[in-house]
mmCIF file with all atom_site columns, C-alpha atoms in Angstrom:
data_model
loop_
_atom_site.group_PDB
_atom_site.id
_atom_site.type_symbol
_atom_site.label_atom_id
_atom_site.label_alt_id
_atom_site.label_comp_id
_atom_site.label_asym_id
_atom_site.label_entity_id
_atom_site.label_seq_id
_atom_site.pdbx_PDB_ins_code
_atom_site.Cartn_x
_atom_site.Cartn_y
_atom_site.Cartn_z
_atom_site.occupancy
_atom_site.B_iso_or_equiv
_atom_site.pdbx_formal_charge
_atom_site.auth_seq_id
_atom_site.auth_comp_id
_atom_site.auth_asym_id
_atom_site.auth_atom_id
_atom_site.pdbx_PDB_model_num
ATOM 1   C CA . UNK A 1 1   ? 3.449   -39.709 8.834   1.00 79.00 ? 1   UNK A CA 1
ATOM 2   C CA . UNK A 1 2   ? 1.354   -39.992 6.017   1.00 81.00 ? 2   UNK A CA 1
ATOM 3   C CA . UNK A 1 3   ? 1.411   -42.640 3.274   1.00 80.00 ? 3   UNK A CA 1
ATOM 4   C CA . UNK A 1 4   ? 2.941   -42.328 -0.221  1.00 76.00 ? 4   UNK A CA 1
ATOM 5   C CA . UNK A 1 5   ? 0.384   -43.449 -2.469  1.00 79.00 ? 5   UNK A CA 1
ATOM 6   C CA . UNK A 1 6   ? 0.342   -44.535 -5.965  1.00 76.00 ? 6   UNK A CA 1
ATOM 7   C CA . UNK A 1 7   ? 1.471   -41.645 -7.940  1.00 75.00 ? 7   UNK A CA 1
ATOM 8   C CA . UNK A 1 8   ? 4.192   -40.645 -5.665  1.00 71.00 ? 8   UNK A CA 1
ATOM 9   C CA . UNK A 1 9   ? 5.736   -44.287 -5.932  1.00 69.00 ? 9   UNK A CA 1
ATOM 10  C CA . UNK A 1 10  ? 5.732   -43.514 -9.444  1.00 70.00 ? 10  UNK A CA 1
ATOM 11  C CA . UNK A 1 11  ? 9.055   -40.838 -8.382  1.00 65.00 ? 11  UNK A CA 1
ATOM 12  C CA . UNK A 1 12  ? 11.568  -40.860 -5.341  1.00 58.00 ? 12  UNK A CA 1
ATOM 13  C CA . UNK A 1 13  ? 9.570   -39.182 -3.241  1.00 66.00 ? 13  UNK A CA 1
ATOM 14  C CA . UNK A 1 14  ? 6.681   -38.901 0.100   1.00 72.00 ? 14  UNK A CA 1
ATOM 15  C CA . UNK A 1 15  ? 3.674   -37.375 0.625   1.00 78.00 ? 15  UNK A CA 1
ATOM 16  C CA . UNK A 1 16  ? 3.917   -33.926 1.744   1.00 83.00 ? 16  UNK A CA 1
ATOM 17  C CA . UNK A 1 17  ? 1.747   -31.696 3.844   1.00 89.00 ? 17  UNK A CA 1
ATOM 18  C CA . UNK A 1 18  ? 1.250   -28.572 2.209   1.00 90.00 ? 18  UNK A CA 1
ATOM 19  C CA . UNK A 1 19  ? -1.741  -27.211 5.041   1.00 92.00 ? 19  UNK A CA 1
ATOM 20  C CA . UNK A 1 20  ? -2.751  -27.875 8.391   1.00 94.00 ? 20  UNK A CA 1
ATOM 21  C CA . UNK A 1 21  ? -6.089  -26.177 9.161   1.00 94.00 ? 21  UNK A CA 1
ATOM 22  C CA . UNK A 1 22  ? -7.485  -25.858 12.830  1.00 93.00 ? 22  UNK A CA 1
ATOM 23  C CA . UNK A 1 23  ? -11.136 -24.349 13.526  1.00 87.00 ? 23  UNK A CA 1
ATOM 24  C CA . UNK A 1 24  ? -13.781 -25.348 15.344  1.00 88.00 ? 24  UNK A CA 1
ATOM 25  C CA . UNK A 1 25  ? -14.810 -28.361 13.528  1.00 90.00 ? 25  UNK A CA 1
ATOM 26  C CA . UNK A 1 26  ? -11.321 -29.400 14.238  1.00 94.00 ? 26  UNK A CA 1
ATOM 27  C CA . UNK A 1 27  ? -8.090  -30.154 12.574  1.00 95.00 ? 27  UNK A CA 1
ATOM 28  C CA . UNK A 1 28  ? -7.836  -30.791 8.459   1.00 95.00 ? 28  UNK A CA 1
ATOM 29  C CA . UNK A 1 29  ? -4.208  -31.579 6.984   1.00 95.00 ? 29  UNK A CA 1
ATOM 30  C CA . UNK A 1 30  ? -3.343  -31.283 3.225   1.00 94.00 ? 30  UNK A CA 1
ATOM 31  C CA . UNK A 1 31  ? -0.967  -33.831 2.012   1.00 91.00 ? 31  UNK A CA 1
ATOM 32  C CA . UNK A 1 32  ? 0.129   -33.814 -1.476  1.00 88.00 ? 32  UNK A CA 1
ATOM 33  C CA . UNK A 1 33  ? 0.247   -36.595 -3.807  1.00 84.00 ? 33  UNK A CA 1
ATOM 34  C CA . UNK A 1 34  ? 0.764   -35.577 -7.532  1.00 79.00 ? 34  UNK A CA 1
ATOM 35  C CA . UNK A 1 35  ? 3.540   -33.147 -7.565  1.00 75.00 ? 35  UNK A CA 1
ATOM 36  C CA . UNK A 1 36  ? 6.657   -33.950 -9.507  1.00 75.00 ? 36  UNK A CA 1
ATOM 37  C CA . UNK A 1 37  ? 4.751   -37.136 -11.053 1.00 76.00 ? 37  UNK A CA 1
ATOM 38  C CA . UNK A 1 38  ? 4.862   -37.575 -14.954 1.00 74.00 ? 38  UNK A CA 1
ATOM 39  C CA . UNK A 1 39  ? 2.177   -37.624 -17.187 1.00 77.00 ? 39  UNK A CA 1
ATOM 40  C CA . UNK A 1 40  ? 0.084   -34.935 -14.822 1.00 81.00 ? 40  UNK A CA 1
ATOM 41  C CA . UNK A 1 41  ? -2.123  -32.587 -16.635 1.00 84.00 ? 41  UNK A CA 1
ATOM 42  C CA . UNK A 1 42  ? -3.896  -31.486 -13.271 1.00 83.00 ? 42  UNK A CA 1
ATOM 43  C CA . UNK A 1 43  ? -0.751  -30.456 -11.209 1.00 79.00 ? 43  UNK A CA 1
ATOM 44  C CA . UNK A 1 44  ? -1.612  -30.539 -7.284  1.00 81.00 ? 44  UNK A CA 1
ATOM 45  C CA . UNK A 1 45  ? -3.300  -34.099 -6.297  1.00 87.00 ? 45  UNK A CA 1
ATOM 46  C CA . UNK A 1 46  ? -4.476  -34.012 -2.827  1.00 91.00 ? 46  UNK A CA 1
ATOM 47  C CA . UNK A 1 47  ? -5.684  -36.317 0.398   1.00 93.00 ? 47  UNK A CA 1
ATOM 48  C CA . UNK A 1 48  ? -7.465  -34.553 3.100   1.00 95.00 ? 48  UNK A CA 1
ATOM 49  C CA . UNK A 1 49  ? -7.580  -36.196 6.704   1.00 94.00 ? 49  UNK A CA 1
ATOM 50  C CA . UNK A 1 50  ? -9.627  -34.699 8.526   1.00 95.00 ? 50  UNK A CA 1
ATOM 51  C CA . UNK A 1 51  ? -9.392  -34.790 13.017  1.00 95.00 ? 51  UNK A CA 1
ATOM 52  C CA . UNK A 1 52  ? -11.798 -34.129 15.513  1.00 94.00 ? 52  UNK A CA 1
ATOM 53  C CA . UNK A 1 53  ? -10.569 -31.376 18.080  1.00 93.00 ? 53  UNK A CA 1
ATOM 54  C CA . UNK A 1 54  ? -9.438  -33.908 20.534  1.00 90.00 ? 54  UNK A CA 1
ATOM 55  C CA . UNK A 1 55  ? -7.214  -35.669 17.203  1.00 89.00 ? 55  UNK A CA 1
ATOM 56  C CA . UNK A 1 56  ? -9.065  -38.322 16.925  1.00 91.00 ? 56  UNK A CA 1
ATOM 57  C CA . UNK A 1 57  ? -9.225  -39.647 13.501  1.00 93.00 ? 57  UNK A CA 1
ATOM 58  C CA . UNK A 1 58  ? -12.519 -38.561 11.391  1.00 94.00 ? 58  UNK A CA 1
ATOM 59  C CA . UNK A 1 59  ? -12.195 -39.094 7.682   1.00 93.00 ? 59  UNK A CA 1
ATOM 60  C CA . UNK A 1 60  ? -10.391 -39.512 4.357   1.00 93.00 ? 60  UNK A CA 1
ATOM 61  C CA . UNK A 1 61  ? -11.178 -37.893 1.566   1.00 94.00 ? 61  UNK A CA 1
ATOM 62  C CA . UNK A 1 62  ? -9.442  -37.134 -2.197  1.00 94.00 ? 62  UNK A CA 1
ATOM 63  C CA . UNK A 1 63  ? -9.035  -33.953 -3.772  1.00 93.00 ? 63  UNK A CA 1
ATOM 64  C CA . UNK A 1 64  ? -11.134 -33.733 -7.151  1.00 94.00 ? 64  UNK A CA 1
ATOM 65  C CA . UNK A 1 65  ? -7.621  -33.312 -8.915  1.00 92.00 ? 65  UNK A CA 1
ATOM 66  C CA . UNK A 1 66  ? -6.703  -36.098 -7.337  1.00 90.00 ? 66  UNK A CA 1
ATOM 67  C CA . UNK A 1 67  ? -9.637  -37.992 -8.707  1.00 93.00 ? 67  UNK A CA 1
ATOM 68  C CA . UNK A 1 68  ? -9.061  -36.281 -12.380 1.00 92.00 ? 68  UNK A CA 1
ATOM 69  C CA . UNK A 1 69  ? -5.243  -37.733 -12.022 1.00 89.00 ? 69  UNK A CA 1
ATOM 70  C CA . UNK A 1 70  ? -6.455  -41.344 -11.190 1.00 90.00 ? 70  UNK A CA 1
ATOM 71  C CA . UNK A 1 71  ? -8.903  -41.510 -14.134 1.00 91.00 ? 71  UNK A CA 1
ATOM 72  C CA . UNK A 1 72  ? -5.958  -40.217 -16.556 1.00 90.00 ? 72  UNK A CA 1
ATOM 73  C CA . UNK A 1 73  ? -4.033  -42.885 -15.340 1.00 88.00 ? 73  UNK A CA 1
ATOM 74  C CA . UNK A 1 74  ? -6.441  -45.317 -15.890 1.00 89.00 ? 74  UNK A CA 1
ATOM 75  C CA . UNK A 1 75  ? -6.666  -44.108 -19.342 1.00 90.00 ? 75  UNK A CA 1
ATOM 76  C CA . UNK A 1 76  ? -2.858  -44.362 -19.809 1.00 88.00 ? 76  UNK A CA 1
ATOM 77  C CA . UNK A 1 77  ? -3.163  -48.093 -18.288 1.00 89.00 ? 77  UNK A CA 1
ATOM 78  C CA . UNK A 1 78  ? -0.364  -46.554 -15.378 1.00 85.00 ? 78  UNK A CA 1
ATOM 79  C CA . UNK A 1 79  ? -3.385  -48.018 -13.199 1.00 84.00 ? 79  UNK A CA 1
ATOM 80  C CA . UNK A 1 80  ? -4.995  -51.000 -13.413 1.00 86.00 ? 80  UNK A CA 1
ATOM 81  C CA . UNK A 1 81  ? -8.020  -50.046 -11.440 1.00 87.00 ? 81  UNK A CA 1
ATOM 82  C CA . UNK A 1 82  ? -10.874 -47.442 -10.596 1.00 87.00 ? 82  UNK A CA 1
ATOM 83  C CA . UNK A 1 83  ? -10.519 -45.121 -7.765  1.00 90.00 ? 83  UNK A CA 1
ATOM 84  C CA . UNK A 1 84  ? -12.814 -47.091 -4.842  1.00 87.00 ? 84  UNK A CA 1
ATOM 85  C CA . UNK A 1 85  ? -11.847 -48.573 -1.337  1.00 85.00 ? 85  UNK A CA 1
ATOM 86  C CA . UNK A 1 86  ? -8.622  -49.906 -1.968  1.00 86.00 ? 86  UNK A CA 1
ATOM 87  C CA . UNK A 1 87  ? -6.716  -45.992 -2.282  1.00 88.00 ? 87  UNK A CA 1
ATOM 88  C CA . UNK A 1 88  ? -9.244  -45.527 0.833   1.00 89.00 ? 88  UNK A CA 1
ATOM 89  C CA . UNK A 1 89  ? -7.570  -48.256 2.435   1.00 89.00 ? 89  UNK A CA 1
ATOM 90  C CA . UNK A 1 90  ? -4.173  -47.121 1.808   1.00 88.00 ? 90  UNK A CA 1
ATOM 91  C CA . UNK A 1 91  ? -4.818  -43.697 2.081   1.00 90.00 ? 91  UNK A CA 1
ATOM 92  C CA . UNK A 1 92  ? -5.308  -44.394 6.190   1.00 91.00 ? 92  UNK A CA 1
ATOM 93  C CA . UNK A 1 93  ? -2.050  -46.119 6.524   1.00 89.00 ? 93  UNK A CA 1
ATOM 94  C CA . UNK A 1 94  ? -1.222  -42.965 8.890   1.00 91.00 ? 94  UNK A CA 1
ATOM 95  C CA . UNK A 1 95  ? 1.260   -43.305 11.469  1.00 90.00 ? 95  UNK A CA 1
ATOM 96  C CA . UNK A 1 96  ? 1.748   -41.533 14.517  1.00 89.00 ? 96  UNK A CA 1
ATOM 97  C CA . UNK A 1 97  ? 4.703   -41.488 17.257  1.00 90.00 ? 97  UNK A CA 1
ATOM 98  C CA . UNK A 1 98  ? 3.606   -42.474 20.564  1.00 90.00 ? 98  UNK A CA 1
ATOM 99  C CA . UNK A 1 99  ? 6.719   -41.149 22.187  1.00 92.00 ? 99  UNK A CA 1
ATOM 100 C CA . UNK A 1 100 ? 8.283   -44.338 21.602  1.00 95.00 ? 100 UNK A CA 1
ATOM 101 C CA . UNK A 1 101 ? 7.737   -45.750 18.257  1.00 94.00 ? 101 UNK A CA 1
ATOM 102 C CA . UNK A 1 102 ? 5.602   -45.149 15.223  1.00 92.00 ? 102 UNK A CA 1
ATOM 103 C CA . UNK A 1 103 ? 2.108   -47.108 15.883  1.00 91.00 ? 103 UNK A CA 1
ATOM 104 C CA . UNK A 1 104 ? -1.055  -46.558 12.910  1.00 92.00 ? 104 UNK A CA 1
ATOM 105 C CA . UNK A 1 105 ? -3.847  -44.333 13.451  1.00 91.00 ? 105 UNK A CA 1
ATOM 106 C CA . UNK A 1 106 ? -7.150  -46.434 13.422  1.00 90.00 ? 106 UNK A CA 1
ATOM 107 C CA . UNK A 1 107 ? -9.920  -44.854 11.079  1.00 91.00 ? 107 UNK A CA 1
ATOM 108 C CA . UNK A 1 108 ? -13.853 -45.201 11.809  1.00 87.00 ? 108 UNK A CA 1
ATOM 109 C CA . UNK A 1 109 ? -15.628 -47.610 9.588   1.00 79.00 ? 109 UNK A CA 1
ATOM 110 C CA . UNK A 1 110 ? -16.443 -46.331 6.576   1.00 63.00 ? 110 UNK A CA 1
ATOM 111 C CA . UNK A 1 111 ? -19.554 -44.552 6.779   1.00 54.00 ? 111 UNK A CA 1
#
């Protein structure tokens, strides 16, 4: 499960994976985070989480539309802060089922 961040608390409604890519490299998924939110002049908003073959957790990173939609909230005061490690933060709030409940997924320090 993946979090619902700022903008989509803004509407009824969860982050949604629009892509799972596997290659080599391993295993990127695409959840969305802007669609359906007001005052959004850059439509799509992304998060990509990135896996290691094996699944293990790798990195978070934010779409540069996502980016653009953060700054244009800050500019319409919807936000009341610049993008930095606190959306990083939140942005790992992943779940995952263990075949018996839903336990987080635990991130590498930053690098």
């Amino acid at each position: 499960m993946f979090p619902q961040l700022e903008f989509k608390r803004s509407v009824v409604g969860n982050a949604s994976v629009q892509e799972v890519r596997l290659d080599r490299a391993g295993l990127r998924v695409v959840a969305e985070q802007g669609l359906g939110v007001a005052e959004n002049p850059v439509g799509a908003a992304t998060v990509f989480y990135d896996f290691s073959p094996d699944l293990q957790p790798v990195e978070v990173s934010f779409s540069d539309q996502y980016i653009a939609l953060h700054r244009h909230w800050e500019g319409l005061h919807r936000v009341d802060h610049a993008l930095g490690e606190g959306e990083l933060t939140e942005a790992q709030a992943v779940l995952s089922w263990d075949g018996h409940r839903f336990q987080p997924v635990a991130w590498p320090a930053a690098r």
